XYZ file of C-alpha atoms in Angstrom:
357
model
C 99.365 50.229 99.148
C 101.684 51.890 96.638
C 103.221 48.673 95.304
C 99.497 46.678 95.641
C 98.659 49.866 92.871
C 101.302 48.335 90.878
C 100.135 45.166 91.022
C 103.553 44.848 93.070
C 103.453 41.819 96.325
C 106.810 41.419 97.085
C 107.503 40.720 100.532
C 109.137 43.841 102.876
C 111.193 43.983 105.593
C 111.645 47.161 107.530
C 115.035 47.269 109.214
C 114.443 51.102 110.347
C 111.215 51.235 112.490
C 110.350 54.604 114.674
C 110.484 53.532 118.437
C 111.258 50.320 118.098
C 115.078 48.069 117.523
C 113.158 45.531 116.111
C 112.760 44.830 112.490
C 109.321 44.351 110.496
C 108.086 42.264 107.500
C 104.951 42.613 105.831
C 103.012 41.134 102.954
C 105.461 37.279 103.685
C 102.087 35.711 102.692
C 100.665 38.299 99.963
C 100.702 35.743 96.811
C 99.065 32.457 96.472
C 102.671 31.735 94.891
C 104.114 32.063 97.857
C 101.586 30.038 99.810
C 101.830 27.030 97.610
C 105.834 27.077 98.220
C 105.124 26.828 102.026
C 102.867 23.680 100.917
C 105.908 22.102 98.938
C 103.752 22.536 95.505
C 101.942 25.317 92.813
C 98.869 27.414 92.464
C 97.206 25.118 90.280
C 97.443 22.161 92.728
C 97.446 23.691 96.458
C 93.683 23.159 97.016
C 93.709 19.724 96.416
C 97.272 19.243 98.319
C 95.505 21.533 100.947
C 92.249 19.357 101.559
C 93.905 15.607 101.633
C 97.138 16.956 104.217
C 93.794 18.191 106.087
C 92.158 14.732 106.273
C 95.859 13.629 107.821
C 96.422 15.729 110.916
C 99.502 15.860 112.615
C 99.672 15.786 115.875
C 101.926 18.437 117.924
C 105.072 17.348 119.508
C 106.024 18.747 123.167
C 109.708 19.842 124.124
C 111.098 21.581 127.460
C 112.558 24.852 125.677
C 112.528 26.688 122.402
C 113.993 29.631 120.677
C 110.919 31.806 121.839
C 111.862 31.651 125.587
C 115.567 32.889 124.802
C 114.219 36.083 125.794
C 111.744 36.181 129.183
C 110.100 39.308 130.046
C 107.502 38.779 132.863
C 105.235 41.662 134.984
C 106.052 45.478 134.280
C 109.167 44.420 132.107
C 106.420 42.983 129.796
C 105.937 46.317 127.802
C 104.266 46.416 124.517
C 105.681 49.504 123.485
C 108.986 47.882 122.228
C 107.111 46.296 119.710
C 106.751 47.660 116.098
C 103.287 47.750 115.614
C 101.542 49.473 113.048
C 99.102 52.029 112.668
C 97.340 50.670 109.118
C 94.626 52.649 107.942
C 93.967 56.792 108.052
C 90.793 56.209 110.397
C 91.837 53.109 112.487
C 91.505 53.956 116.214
C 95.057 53.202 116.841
C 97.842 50.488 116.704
C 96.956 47.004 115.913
C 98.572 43.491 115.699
C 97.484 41.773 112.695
C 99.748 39.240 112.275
C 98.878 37.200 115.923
C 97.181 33.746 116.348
C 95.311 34.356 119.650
C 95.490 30.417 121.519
C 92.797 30.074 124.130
C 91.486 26.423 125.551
C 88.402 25.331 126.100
C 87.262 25.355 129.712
C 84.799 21.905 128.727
C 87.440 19.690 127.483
C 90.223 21.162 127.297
C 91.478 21.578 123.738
C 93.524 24.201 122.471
C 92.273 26.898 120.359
C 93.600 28.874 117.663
C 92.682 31.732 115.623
C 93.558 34.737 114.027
C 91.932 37.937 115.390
C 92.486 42.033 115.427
C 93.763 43.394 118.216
C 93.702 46.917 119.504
C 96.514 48.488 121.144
C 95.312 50.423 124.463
C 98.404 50.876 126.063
C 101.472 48.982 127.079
C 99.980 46.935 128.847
C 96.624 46.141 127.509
C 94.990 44.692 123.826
C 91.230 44.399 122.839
C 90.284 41.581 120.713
C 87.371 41.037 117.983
C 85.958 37.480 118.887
C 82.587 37.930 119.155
C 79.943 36.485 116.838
C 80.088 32.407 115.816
C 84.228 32.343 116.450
C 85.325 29.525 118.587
C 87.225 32.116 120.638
C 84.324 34.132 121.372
C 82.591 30.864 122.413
C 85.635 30.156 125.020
C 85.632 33.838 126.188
C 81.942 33.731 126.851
C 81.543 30.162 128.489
C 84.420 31.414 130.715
C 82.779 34.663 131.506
C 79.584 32.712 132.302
C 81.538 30.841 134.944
C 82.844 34.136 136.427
C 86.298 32.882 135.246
C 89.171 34.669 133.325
C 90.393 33.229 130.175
C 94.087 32.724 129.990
C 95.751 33.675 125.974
C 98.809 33.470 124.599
C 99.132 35.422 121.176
C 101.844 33.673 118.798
C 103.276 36.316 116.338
C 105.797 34.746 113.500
C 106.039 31.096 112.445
C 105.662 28.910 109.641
C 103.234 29.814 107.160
C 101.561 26.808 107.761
C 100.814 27.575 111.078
C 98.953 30.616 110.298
C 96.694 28.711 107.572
C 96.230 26.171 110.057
C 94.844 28.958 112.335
C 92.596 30.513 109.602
C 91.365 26.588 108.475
C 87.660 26.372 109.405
C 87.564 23.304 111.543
C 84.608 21.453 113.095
C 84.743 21.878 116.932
C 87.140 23.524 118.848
C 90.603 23.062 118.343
C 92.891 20.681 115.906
C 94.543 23.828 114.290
C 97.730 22.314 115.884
C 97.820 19.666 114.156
C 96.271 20.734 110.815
C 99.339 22.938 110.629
C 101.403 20.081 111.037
C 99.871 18.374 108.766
C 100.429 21.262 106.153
C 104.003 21.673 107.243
C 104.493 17.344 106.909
C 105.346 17.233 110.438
C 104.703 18.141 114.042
C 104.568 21.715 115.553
C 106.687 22.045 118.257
C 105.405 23.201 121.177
C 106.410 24.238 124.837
C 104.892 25.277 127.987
C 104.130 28.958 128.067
C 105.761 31.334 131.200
C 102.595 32.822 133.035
C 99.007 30.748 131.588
C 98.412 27.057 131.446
C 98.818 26.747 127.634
C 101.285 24.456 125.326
C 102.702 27.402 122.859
C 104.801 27.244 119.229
C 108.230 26.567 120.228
C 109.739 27.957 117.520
C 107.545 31.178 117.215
C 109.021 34.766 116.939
C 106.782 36.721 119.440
C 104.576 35.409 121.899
C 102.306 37.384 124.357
C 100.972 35.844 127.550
C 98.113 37.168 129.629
C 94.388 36.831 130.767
C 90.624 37.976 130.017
C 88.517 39.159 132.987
C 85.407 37.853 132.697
C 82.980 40.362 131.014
C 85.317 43.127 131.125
C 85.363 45.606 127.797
C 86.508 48.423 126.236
C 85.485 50.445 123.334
C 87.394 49.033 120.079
C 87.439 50.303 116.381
C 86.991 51.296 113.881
C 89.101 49.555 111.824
C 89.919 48.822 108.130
C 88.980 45.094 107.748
C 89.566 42.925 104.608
C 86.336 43.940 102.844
C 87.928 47.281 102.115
C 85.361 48.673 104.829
C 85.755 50.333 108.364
C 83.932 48.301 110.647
C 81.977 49.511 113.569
C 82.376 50.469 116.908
C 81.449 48.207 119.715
C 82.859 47.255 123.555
C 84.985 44.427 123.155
C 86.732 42.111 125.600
C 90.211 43.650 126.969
C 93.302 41.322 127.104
C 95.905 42.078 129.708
C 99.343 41.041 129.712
C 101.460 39.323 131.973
C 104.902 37.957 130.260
C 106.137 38.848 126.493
C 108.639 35.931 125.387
C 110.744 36.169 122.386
C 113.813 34.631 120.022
C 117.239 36.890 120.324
C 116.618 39.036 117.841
C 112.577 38.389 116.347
C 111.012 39.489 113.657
C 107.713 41.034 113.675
C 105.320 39.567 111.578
C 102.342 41.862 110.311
C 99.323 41.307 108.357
C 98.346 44.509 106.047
C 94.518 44.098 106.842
C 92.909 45.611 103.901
C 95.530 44.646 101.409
C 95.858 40.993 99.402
C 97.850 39.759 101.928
C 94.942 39.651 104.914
C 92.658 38.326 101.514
C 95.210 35.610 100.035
C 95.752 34.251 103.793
C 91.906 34.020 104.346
C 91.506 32.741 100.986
C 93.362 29.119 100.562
C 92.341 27.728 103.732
C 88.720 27.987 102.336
C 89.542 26.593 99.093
C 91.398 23.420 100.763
C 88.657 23.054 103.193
C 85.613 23.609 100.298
C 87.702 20.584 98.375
C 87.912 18.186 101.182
C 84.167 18.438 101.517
C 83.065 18.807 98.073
C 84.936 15.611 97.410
C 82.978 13.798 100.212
C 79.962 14.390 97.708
C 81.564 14.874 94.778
C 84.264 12.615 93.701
C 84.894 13.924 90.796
C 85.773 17.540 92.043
C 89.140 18.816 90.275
C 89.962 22.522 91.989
C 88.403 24.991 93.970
C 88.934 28.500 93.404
C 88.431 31.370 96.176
C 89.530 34.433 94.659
C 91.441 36.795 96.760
C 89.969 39.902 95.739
C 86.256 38.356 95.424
C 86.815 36.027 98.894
C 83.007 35.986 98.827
C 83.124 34.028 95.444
C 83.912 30.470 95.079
C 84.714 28.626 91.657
C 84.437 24.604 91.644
C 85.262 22.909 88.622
C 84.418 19.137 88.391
C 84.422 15.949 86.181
C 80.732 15.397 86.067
C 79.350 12.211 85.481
C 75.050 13.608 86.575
C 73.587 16.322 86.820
C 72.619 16.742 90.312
C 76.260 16.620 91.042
C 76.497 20.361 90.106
C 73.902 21.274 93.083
C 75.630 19.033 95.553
C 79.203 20.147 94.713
C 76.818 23.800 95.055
C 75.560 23.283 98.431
C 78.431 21.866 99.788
C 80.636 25.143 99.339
C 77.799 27.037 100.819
C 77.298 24.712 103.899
C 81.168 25.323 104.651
C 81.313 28.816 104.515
C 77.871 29.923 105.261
C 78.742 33.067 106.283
C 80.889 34.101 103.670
C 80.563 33.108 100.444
C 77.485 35.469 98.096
C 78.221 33.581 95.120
C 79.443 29.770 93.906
C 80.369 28.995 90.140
C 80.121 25.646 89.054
C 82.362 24.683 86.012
C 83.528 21.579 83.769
C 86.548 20.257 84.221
C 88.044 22.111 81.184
C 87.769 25.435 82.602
C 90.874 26.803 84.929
C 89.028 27.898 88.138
C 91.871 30.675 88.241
C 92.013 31.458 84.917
C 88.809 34.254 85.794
C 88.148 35.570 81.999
C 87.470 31.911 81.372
C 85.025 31.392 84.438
C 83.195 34.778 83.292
C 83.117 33.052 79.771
C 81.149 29.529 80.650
C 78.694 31.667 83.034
C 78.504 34.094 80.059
C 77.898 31.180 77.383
C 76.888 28.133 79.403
C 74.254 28.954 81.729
C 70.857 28.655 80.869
C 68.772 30.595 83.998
C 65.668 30.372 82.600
C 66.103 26.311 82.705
C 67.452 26.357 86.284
């Protein structure tokens, strides 16, 4: 918070953590700089890189071992409290992992899942999750929990960049974020069977945290300091207990600072990359997509326009992606820099006419 002041996103790792050997890093994916590098390419260009790698999925490749099961720990050796997780905010309602993509399949066909969620710390043994509402996870949890059933997880913390803007990537249907994030990363994730649950997990992950859901079971969870700079509520929410914790040698622990950039820049260029693949699909002429970090409920579209009603459609077509989201969409020429905001401010300031439309 003291560097993000500054203006200040370098990436930390803590070496020295109270009550745990293990070492953390924090803000790894705080600067859309840093994101494009993990996409082989630069700020300017990583939407449109972003949305044609997503119309080329990758599938994910299967192995027998990995680098995360150098390390097996399985029933009451499976102890959260080893792990360095944070307490973020002043009036958070305790520890939480930020940083973990939370895989669940679907009980209907089964595909894989993956998403990034919040999740409580109880105790050592138990995590509450937030996946209620229109997520794909909630939708698994709750189809499961119809059934009387539990729902098996495994929660992959540390990997590739890609991977975790894969897991953010609004997709239609559940699952494919496997294979989006190999298609970011220009080749397959690796993946092996997990310890105690019937799921394929990322081979080469740092962390990974096995368990189950019992069907309609919850706990009281929050509040929390989310991205919008808010607490959220309260609310019972589902309670995830744990049965093996699998690791590399010596991991790292990956954390998200929730309501800093980095939680906003990770959210951010999934959205753009996924508003320019389906722009495009109406408009042809898009040229770059802009979802500002600190306004993530803004979107900026510039595009070569050859009619008018191109500037609606390229419009609606932002909204229809991110329906929940997104309060307000700027449509530009192609000479403005979506990113270049004083400029963006500038045509709404001097080419709008809103008593014409």
């Amino acid at each position: 918070e003291r560097l993000a002041e500054e203006k200040r996103f370098p990436a930390l790792l803590f070496t020295d953590v109270d009550g745990s050997t293990m070492p953390l890093v924090i803000n790894l994916t705080a600067t859309y700089e840093r994101l494009a590098l993990a996409l082989d390419t630069n700020v300017a260009d990583m939407a449109r890189v972003y949305g044609e790698r997503q119309a080329k999925p990758i599938p994910p490749q299967i192995v027998v071992d990995g680098p995360v099961k150098e390390v097996v720990l399985k029933g009451e050796a499976a102890d959260l409290s080893g792990l360095p997780i944070p307490f973020h905010n002043e009036l958070d309602s305790g520890p939480y992992i930020t940083g973990g993509v939370m895989i669940l399949k679907d009980p209907d066909t089964g595909a894989q899942n993956a998403g990034l969620y919040r999740h409580q710390v109880h105790d050592p043994r138990t995590l509450g999750v937030y996946i209620q509402g229109s997520h794909h996870g909630g939708y698994i949890y709750r189809r499961n929990s119809d059934r009387g059933e539990a729902t098996e997880f495994a929660l992959v913390i540390g990997h590739y960049p890609t991977f975790m803007l894969g897991a953010v990537s609004r997709l239609p249907g559940i699952g494919g974020e496997f294979a989006e994030a190999g298609a970011l990363l220009q080749e397959p994730i690796i993946l092996v069977k997990a310890e105690t649950v019937d799921l394929m997990v990322p081979a080469y992950a740092e962390i990974i945290i096995e368990g189950k859901l019992l069907p309609n079971e919850t706990r009281l969870e929050g509040p929390f300091g989310e991205w919008t700079g808010y607490y959220v509520s309260v609310g019972a929410q589902p309670v995830m207990h744990v049965s093996a914790l699998t690791m590399r040698r010596n991991p790292i622990y990956y954390d998200v600072f929730p309501a800093g950039q980095e939680h906003l820049v990770l959210g951010s260029l999934p959205r753009m990359g996924t508003i320019y693949r389906r722009v495009r699909e109406t408009v042809p002429g898009v040229v770059n997509v802009n979802v500002p970090a600190h306004a993530r409920t803004h979107c900026y579209i510039s595009i070569r326009k050859t009619r008018d009603s191109e500037v609606k459609r390229a419009a609606l077509a932002a909204i229809s992606t991110e329906p929940e989201n997104l309060r307000c969409v700027v449509v530009v020429d192609d000479d403005i820099d979506v990113f270049n905001e004083p400029e963006v401010t500038w045509a709404v300031g001097t080419r709008m006419r809103p008593d014409k439309d």
